[in-house]
Coordinates of C-alpha atoms in Angstrom, one line a residue:
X1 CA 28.4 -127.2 73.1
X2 CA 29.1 -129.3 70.3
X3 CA 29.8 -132.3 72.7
X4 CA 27.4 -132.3 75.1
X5 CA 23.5 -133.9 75.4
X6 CA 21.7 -130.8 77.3
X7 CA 19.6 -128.2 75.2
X8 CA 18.7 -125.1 76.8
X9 CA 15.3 -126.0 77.4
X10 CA 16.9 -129.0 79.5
X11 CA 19.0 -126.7 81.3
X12 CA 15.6 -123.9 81.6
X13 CA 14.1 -126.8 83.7
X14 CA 16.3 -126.9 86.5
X15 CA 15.7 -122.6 87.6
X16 CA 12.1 -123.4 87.6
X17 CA 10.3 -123.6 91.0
X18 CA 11.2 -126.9 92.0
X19 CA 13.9 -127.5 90.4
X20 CA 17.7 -127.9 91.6
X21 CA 18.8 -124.5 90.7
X22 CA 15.9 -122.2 91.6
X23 CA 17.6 -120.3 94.6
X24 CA 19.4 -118.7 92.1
X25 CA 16.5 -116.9 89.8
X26 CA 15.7 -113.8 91.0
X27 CA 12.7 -112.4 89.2
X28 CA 14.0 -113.3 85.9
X29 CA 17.6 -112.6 86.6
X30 CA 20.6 -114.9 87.7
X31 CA 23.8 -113.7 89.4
X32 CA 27.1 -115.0 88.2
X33 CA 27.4 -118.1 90.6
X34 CA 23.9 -119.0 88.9
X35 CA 25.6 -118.2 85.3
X36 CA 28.3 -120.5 85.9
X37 CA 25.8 -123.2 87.2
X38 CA 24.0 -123.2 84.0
X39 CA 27.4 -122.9 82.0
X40 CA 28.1 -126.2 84.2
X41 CA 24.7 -128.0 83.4
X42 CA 24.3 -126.4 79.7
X43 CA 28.0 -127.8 78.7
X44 CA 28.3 -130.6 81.2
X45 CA 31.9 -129.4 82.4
X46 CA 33.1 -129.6 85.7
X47 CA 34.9 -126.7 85.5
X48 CA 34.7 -123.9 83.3
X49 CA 38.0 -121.3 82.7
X50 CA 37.1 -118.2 84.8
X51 CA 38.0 -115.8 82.1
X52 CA 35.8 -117.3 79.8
X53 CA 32.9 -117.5 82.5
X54 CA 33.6 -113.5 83.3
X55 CA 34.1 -112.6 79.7
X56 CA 30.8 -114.1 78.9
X57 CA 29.0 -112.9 81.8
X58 CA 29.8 -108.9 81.1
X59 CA 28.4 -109.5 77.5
X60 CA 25.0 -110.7 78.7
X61 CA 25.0 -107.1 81.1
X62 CA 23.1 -104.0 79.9
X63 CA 23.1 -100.6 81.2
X64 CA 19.6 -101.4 82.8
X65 CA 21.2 -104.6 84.5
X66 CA 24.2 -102.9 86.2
X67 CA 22.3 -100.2 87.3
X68 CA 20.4 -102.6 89.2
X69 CA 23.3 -104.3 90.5
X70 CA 24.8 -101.6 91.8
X71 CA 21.8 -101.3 93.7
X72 CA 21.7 -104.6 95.3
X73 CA 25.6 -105.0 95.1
X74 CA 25.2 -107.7 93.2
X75 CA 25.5 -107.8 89.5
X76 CA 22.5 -109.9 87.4
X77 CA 22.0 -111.1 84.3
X78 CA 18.5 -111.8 82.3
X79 CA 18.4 -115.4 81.7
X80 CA 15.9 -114.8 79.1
X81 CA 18.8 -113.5 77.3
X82 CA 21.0 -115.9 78.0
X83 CA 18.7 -118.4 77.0
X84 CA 18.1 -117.2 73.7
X85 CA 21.9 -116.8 72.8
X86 CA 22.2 -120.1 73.1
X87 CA 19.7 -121.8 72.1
X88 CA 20.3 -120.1 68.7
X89 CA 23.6 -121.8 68.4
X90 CA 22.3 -124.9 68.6
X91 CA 20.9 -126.7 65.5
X92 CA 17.0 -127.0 64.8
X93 CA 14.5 -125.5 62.3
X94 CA 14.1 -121.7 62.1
X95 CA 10.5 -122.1 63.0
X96 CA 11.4 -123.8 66.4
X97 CA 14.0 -121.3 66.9
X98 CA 11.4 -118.2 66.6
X99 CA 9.0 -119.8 68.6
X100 CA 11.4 -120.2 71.5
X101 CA 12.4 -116.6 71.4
X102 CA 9.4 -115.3 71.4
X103 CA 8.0 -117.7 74.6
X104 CA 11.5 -116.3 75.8
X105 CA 10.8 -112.5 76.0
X106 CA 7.0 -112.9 76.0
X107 CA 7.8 -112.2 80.1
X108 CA 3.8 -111.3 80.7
X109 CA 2.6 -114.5 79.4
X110 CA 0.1 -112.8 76.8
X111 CA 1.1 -114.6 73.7
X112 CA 1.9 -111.1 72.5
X113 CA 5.1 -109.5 72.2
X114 CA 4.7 -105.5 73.2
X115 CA 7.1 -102.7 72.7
X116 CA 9.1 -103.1 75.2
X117 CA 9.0 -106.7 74.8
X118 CA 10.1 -106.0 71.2
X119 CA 13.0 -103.5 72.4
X120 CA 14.3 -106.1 74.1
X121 CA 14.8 -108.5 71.3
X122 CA 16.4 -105.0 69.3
X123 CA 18.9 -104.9 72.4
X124 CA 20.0 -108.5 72.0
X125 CA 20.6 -108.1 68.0
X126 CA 22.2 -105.1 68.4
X127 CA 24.6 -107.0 70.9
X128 CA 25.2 -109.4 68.3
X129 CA 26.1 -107.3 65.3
X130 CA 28.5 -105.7 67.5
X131 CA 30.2 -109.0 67.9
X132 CA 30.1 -109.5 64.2
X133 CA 31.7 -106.6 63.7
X134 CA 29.0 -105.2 61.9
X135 CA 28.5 -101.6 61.0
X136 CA 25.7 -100.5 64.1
X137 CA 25.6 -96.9 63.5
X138 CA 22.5 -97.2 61.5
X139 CA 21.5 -100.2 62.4
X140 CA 18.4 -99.7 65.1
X141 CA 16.3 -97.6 63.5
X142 CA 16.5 -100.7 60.6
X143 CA 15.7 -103.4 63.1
X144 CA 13.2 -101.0 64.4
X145 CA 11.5 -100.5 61.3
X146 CA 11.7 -104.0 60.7
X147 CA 9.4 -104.8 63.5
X148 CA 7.2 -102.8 62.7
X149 CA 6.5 -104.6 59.2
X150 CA 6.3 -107.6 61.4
X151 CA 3.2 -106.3 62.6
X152 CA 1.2 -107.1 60.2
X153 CA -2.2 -106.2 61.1
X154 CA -0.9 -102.9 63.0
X155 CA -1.9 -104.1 66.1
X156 CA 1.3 -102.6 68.3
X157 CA 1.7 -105.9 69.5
X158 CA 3.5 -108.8 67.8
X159 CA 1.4 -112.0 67.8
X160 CA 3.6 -115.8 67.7
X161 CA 2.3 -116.1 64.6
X162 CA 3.3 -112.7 62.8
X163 CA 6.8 -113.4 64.7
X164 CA 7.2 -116.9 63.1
X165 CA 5.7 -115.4 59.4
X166 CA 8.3 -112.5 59.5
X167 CA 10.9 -113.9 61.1
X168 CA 11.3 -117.0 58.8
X169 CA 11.6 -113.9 55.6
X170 CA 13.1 -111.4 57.2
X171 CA 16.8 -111.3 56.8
X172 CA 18.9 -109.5 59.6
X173 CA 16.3 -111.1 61.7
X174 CA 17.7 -114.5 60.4
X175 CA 21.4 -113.7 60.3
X176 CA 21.1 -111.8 64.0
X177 CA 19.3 -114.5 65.5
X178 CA 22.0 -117.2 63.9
X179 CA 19.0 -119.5 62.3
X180 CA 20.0 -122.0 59.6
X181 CA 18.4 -121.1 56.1
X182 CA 17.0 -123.6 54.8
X183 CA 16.9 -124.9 51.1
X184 CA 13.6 -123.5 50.0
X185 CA 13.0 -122.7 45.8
X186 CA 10.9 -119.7 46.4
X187 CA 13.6 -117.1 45.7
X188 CA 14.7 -116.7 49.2
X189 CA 18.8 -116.2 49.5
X190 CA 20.8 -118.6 51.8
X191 CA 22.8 -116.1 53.3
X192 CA 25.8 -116.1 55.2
X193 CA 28.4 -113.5 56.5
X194 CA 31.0 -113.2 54.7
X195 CA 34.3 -111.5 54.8
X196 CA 35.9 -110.4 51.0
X197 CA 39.6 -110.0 51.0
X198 CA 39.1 -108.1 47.4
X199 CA 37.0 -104.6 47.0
X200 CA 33.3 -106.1 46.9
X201 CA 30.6 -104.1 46.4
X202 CA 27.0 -104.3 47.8
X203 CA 24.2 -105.4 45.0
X204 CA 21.5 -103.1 45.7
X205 CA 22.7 -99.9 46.8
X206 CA 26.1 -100.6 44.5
X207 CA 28.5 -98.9 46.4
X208 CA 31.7 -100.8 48.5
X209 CA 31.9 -102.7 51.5
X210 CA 33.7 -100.6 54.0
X211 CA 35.8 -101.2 56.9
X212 CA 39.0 -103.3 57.5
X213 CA 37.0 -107.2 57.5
X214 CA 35.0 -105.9 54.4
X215 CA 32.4 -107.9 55.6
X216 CA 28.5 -108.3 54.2
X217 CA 26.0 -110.9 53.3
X218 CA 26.5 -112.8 50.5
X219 CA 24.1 -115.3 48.7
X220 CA 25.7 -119.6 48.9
X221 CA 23.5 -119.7 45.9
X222 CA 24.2 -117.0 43.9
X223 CA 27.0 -114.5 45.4
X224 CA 24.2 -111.7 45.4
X225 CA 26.0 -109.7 47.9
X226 CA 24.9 -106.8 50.4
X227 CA 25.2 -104.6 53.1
X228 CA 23.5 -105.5 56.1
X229 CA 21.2 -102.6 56.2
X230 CA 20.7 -103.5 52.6
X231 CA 19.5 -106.9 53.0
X232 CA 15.4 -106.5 53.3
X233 CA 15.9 -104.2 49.7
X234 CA 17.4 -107.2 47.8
X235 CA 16.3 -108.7 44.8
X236 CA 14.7 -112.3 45.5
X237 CA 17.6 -115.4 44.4
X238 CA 17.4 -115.7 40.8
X239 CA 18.6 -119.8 41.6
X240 CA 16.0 -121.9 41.0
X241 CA 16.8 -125.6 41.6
X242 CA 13.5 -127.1 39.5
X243 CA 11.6 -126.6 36.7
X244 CA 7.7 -125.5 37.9
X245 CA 6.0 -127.9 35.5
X246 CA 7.2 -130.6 33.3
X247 CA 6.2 -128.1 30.1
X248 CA 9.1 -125.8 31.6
X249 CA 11.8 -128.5 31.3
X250 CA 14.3 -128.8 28.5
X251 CA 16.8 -126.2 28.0
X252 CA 18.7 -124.8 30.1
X253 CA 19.2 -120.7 30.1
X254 CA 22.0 -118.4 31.6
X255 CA 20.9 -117.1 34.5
X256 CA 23.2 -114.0 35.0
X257 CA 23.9 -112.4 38.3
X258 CA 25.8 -108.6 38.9
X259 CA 29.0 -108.4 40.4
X260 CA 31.3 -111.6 41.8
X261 CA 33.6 -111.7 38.9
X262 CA 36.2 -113.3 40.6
X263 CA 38.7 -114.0 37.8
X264 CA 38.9 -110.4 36.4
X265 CA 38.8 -111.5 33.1
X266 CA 35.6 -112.1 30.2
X267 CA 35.1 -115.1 28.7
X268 CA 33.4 -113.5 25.9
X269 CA 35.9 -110.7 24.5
X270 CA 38.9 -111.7 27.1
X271 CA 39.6 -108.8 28.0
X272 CA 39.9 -107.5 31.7
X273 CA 36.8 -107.2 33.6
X274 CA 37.7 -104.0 36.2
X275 CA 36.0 -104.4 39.5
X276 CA 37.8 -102.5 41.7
X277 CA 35.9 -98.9 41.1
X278 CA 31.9 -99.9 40.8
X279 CA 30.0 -103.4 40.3
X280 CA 30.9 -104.4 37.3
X281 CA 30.7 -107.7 35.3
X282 CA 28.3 -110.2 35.1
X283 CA 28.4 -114.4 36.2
X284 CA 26.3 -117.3 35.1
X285 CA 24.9 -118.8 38.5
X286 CA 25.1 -122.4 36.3
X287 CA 27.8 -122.5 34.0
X288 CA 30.2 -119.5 35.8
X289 CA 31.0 -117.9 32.8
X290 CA 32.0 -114.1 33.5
X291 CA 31.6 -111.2 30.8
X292 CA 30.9 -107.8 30.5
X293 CA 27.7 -106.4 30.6
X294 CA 28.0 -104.7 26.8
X295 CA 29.0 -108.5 25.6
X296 CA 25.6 -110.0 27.1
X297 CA 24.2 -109.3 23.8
X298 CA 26.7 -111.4 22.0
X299 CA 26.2 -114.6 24.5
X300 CA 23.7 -117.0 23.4
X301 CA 20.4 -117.7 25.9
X302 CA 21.0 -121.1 26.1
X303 CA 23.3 -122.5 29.0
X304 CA 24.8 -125.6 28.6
X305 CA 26.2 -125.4 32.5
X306 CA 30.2 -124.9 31.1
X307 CA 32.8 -127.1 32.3
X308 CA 31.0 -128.9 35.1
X309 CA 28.1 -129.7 32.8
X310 CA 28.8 -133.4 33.0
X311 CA 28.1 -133.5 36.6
X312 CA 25.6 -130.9 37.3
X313 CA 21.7 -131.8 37.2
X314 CA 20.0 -128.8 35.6
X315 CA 16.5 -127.4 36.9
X316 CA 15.2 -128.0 33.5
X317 CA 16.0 -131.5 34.0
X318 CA 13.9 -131.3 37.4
X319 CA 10.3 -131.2 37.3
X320 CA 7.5 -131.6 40.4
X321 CA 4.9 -134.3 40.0
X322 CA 2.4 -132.7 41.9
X323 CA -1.1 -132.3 40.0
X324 CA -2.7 -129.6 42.8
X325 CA -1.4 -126.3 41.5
X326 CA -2.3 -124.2 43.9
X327 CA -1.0 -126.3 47.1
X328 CA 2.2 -126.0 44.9
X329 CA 2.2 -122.3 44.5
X330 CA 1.3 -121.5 48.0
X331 CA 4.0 -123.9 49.5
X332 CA 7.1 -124.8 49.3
X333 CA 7.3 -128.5 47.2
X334 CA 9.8 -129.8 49.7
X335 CA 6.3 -129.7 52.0
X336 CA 4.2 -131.7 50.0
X337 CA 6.5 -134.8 49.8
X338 CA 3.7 -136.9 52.2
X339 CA 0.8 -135.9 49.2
X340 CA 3.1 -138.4 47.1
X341 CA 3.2 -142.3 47.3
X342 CA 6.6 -142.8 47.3
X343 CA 7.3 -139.8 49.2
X344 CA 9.5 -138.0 46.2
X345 CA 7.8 -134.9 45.3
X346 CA 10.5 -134.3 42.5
X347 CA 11.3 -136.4 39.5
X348 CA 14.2 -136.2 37.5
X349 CA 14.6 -136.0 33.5
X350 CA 18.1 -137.9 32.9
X351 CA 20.1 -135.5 30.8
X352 CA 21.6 -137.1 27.8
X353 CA 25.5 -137.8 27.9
X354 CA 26.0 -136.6 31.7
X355 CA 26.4 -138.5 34.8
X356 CA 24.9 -136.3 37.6
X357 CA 26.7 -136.3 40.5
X358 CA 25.4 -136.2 44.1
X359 CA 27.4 -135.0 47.3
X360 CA 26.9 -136.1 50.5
X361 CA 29.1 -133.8 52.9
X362 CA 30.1 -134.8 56.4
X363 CA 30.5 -130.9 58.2
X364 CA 31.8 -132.5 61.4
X365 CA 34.8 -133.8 59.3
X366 CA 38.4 -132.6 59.2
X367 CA 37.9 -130.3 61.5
X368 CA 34.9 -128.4 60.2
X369 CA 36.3 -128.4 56.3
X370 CA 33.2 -130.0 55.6
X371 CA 30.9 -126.6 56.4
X372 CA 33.0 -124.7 53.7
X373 CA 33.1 -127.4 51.2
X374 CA 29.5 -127.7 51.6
X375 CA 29.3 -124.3 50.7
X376 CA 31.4 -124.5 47.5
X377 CA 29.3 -127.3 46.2
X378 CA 25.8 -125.8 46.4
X379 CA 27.3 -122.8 44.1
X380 CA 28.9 -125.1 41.6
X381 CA 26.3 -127.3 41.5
X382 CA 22.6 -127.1 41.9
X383 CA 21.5 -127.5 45.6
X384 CA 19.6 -130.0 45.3
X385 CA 23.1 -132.1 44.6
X386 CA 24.1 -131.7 47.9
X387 CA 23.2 -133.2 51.2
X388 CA 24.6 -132.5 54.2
X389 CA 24.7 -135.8 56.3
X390 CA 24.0 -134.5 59.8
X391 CA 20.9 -133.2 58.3
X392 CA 18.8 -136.7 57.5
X393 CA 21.4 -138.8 56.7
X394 CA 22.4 -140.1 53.3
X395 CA 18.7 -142.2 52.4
X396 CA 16.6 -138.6 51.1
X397 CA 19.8 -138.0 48.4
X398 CA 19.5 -141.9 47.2
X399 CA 15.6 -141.9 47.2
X400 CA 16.2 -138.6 44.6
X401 CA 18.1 -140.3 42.7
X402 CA 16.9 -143.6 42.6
X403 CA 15.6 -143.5 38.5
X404 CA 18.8 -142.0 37.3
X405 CA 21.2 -144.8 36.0
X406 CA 24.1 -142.9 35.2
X407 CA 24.7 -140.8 38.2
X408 CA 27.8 -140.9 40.4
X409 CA 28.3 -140.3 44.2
X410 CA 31.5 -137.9 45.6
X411 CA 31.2 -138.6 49.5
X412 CA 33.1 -135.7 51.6
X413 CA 34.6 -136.9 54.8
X414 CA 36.5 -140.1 56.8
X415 CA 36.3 -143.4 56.2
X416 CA 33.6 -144.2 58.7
X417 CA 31.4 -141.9 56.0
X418 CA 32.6 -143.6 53.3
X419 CA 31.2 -147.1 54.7
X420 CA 27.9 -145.3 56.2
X421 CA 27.2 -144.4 52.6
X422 CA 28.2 -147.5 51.0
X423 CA 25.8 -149.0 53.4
X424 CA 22.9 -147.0 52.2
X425 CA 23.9 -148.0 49.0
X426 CA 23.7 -151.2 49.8
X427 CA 20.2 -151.1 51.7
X428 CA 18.9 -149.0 49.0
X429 CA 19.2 -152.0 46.4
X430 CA 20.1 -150.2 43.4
X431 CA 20.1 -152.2 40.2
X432 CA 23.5 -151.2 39.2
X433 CA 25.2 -149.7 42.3
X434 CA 26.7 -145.9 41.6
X435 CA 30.7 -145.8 41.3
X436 CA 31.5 -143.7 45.0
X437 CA 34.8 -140.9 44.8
X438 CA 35.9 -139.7 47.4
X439 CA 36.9 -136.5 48.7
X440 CA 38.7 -137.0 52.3
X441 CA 37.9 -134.4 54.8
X442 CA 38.8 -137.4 57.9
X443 CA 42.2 -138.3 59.5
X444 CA 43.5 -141.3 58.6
X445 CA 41.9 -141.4 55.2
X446 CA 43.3 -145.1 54.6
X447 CA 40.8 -146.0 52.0
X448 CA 41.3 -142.4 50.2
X449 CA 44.9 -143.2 49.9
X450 CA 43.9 -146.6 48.5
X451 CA 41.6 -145.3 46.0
X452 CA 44.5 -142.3 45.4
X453 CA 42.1 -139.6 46.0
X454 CA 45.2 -138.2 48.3
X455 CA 45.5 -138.3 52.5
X456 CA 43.4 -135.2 52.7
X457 CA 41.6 -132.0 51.5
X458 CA 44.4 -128.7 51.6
X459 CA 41.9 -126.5 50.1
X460 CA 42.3 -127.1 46.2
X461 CA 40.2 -126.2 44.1
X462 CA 36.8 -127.6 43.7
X463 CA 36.3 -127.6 39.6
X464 CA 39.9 -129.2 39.3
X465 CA 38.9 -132.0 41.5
X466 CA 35.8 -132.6 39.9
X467 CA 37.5 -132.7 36.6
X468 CA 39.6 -135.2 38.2
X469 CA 36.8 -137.1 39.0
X470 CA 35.2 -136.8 35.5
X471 CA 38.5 -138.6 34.3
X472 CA 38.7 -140.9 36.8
X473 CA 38.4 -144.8 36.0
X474 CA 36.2 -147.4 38.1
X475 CA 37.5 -149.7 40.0
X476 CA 35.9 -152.7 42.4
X477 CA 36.8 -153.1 46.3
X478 CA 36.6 -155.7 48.3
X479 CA 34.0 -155.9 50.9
X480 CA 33.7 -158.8 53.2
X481 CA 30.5 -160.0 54.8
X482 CA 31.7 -161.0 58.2
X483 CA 29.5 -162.6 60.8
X484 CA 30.5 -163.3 64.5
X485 CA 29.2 -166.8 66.3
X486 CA 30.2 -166.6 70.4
X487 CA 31.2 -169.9 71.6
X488 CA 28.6 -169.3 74.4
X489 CA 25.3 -167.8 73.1
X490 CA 24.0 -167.3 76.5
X491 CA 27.2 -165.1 77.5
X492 CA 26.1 -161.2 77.2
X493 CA 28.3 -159.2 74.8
X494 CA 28.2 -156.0 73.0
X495 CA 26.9 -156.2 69.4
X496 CA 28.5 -156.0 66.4
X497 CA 28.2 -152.4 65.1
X498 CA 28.9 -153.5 61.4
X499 CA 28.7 -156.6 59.3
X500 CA 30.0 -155.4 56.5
X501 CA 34.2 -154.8 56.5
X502 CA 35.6 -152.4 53.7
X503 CA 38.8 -153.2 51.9
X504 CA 40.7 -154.6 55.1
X505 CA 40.5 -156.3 57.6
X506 CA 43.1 -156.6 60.9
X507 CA 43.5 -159.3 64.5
X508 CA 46.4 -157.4 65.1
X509 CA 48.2 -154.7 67.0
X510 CA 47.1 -151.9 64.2
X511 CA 43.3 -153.0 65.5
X512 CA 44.3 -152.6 69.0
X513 CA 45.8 -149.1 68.2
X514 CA 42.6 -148.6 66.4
X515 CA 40.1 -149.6 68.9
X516 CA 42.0 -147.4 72.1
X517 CA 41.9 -144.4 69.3
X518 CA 38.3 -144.9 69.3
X519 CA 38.0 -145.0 72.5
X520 CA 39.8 -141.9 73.3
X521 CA 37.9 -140.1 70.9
X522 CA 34.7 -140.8 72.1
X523 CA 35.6 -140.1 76.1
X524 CA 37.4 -136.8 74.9
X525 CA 36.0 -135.3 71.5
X526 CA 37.1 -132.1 72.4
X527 CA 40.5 -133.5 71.8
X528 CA 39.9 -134.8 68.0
X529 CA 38.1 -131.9 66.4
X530 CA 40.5 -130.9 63.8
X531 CA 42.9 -132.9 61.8
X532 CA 45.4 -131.8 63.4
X533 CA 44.6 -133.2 66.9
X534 CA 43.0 -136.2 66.1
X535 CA 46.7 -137.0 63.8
X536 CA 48.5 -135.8 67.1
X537 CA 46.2 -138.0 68.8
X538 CA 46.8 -141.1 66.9
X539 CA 50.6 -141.3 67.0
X540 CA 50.6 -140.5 70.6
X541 CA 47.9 -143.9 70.6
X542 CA 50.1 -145.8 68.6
X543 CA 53.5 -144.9 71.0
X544 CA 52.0 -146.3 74.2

């Protein structure tokens, strides 16, 4: 999926009455030679494995489905449902997402869901927990009860626009339907299922994750953590990335969060925090100091954002510059950023003695390392730090940045991200360019190994390599400004993709091995998407 150019709705298209697959819808059902057709189109295989074709075809199958198949000796398959699952593994906006579903099982056409509309949509979450692993015994009645709230004005129908409302702030809903939170400041968690391999207990009903995964939701902001049935009784996120007024900026104050004591031990009385028998402990979502609850009283208010401090950009140092107070209250400020000139709803309030740091994070690189080292960075730093890249690209980062003169820029993945960044950098015409580190999540890593930042990420620790980088010394690289004349400027020829070379520069047969390995990884992708392969990959290159 990750590969290929189709969406769903691409693939939708071709069952509809004139299109190249509608001799296989029946009603609103395919059989499995239809299935594999849209596995074919949806994927743009050739040939998909058998097992995985069958495999996936019995999940989509409900009690109501076989019954009918045994009917017509053939089995069938909603592609309404099949639909959906997929679509909500593809990447998009939640509000996209929910409005796709509900077109999807809105089978009447009505622009309202009914019950057994809505029963529907239960059956296909409750299909997906159970491939989570999750806990179902209890969990209907939840998601029923949970649609019912959805109806807001009691209606017994669900309108699109009540679907969209509650959907984007309901959470199993979220998790269920596998929509991307996104970075809002209005309290909401970014949530994400987690498994603990430690006793964990949940935050709101306070008693332990159960089961062999000991699995539950747990906050990338803030490590609230809770059941699944739990989630809609959570506190809102107590991570607040910016101040709401300028008045509200200055210092910065412990914000403390139960539970997710890691270390076992206080760093108030240093003595043992015990976690293993209830929830226990408290952290600082900012400077990760752990203590006791009974030694809160002894810690002072202020926060001064511990060891990391140096790199992190405090929300009292973030302020909006919006004047219309209640278009900032009733929505979100990342909203407003077109009521601005410059398009920079935020400004930042440089924070004596510190050099900010902001992350760009590549998730496609070293074979998906970058997802979970995004991760780590939004909970040691503030959010608003990081960016991931496939999300916009590098230029809204620099634009929020752009009055700070002492910040620093740690870019997260190959090479190739290294120089889209310093190319930004370049086109954003900083003053006084940032120093870039670098934290290599790619393969060959040649200009990490230059700048001894190592040949690749094993998993260290986060804080120790930011230490590292607080230590570190600049140094200049070379870049060369390299422009191509062709003898005959008439001949047709591919363009040059870059005009700026980093570091080196090579006519030889380390290019050619080079240019085939980039060739080979963009006819077979599926071949390069860990570090492992694409390593495997370029050795075997450089032998032929």
């Amino acid at each position: 999926m990750e590969y290929s150019t189709k969406k769903v709705s691409d693939v939708l298209a071709l069952f509809n009455e004139d299109g190249e697959l509608a001799q296989y819808l029946q009603g609103d059902s395919i059989g499995y030679e239809g299935f594999q057709l849209f596995l074919k189109a949806y994927l743009e295989v050739n040939n998909v494995p058998p097992q995985l074709s069958q495999a996936l075809f019995g999940s989509f199958q409900t009690m109501e489905s076989q019954k009918q198949g045994d009917e017509q000796e053939v089995s069938l398959i909603c592609l309404s449902d099949v639909s959906c699952y997929f679509s909500l593994l593809e990447g998009g906006r939640p509000e996209d997402k929910l409005e796709f579903t509900f077109k999807l099982y809105d089978t009447d056409r009505n622009g309202l869901l009914d019950s057994s509309e809505v029963d529907r949509i239960i059956t296909q979450m409750m299909q997906v927990a159970r491939y989570l692993d999750w806990d179902v015994t209890e969990l209907r009645p939840i998601l029923q009860e949970m649609m019912k709230e959805i109806d807001y004005d009691g209606s017994g129908t669900v309108s699109l626009a009540e679907w969209v409302r509650g959907g984007s702030t309901t959470v199993p809903l979220l998790v269920l339907l596998g929509l991307e939170v996104s970075l809002k400041d209005d309290g909401q968690h970014m949530w994400r299922l987690k498994q603990f391999s430690r006793p964990a207990y949940c935050n709101v009903c306070e008693t332990m994750l159960l089961g062999i995964t000991k699995r539950g939701l747990s906050c990338t902001f803030c490590k609230f953590t809770v059941h699944e049935r739990c989630a809609k009784k959570a506190s809102p996120c107590k991570v607040s990335t910016y101040a709401k007024s300028k008045k509200d900026t200055g210092a910065q104050t412990h914000v403390w969060v139960r539970g997710g004591c890691d270390s076992g031990r206080c760093d108030c009385c240093q003595k043992k925090i015990r976690n293993f028998q209830s929830l226990t402990g408290l952290h600082c979502v900012w400077c990760h100091l752990q203590i006791h609850e009974d030694c809160l009283s002894a810690m002072s208010p202020e926060c001064n954002c511990g060891l990391l401090r140096d790199h992190i950009l405090p929300p009292s140092a973030i302020y909006p510059c919006i004047l219309d107070r209640q278009n900032l209250s009733s929505r979100n400020v990342d909203e407003l950023q077109h009521l601005v000139p410059d398009g920079q709803a935020l400004r930042i309030i440089p924070v004596p003695n510190t050099h900010p740091l902001l992350v760009f994070v590549n998730p496609k690189s070293g074979g998906k390392q970058g997802e979970r080292v995004l991760r780590k960075f939004q909970y040691l730093l503030n959010p608003r730090q990081v960016y991931n890249l496939a999300k916009g690209g590098p230029e809204p980062g620099l634009k929020f940045f752009k009055d700070l003169s002492d910040f620093r820029v740690l870019v997260c993945g190959g090479d190739g991200t290294v120089g889209w960044i310093l190319d930004a950098i370049d086109k954003a015409s900083f003053p006084s360019p940032p120093p870039v580190a670098v934290l290599p999540l790619g393969t060959g890593n040649d200009l990490a190994r230059c700048l001894r930042w190592g040949g690749g990420y094993d998993g260290e620790n986060l804080g120790k390599i930011l230490k590292d980088l607080e230590l570190s010394d600049t140094v200049f690289m070379d870049r060369w400004s390299v422009e191509v004349i062709p003898l005959d400027p008439k001949e047709k020829s591919d363009p040059v993709p870059y005009h700026i070379i980093n570091n080196y520069f090579s006519i030889g047969v380390d290019a050619s091995i080079a240019h085939r390995f980039h060739i080979m990884r963009e006819k077979y992708p599926e071949k390069f998407n860990s570090s492992w392969k694409s390593l495997f990959q370029w050795r075997s290159v450089g032998h032929l």
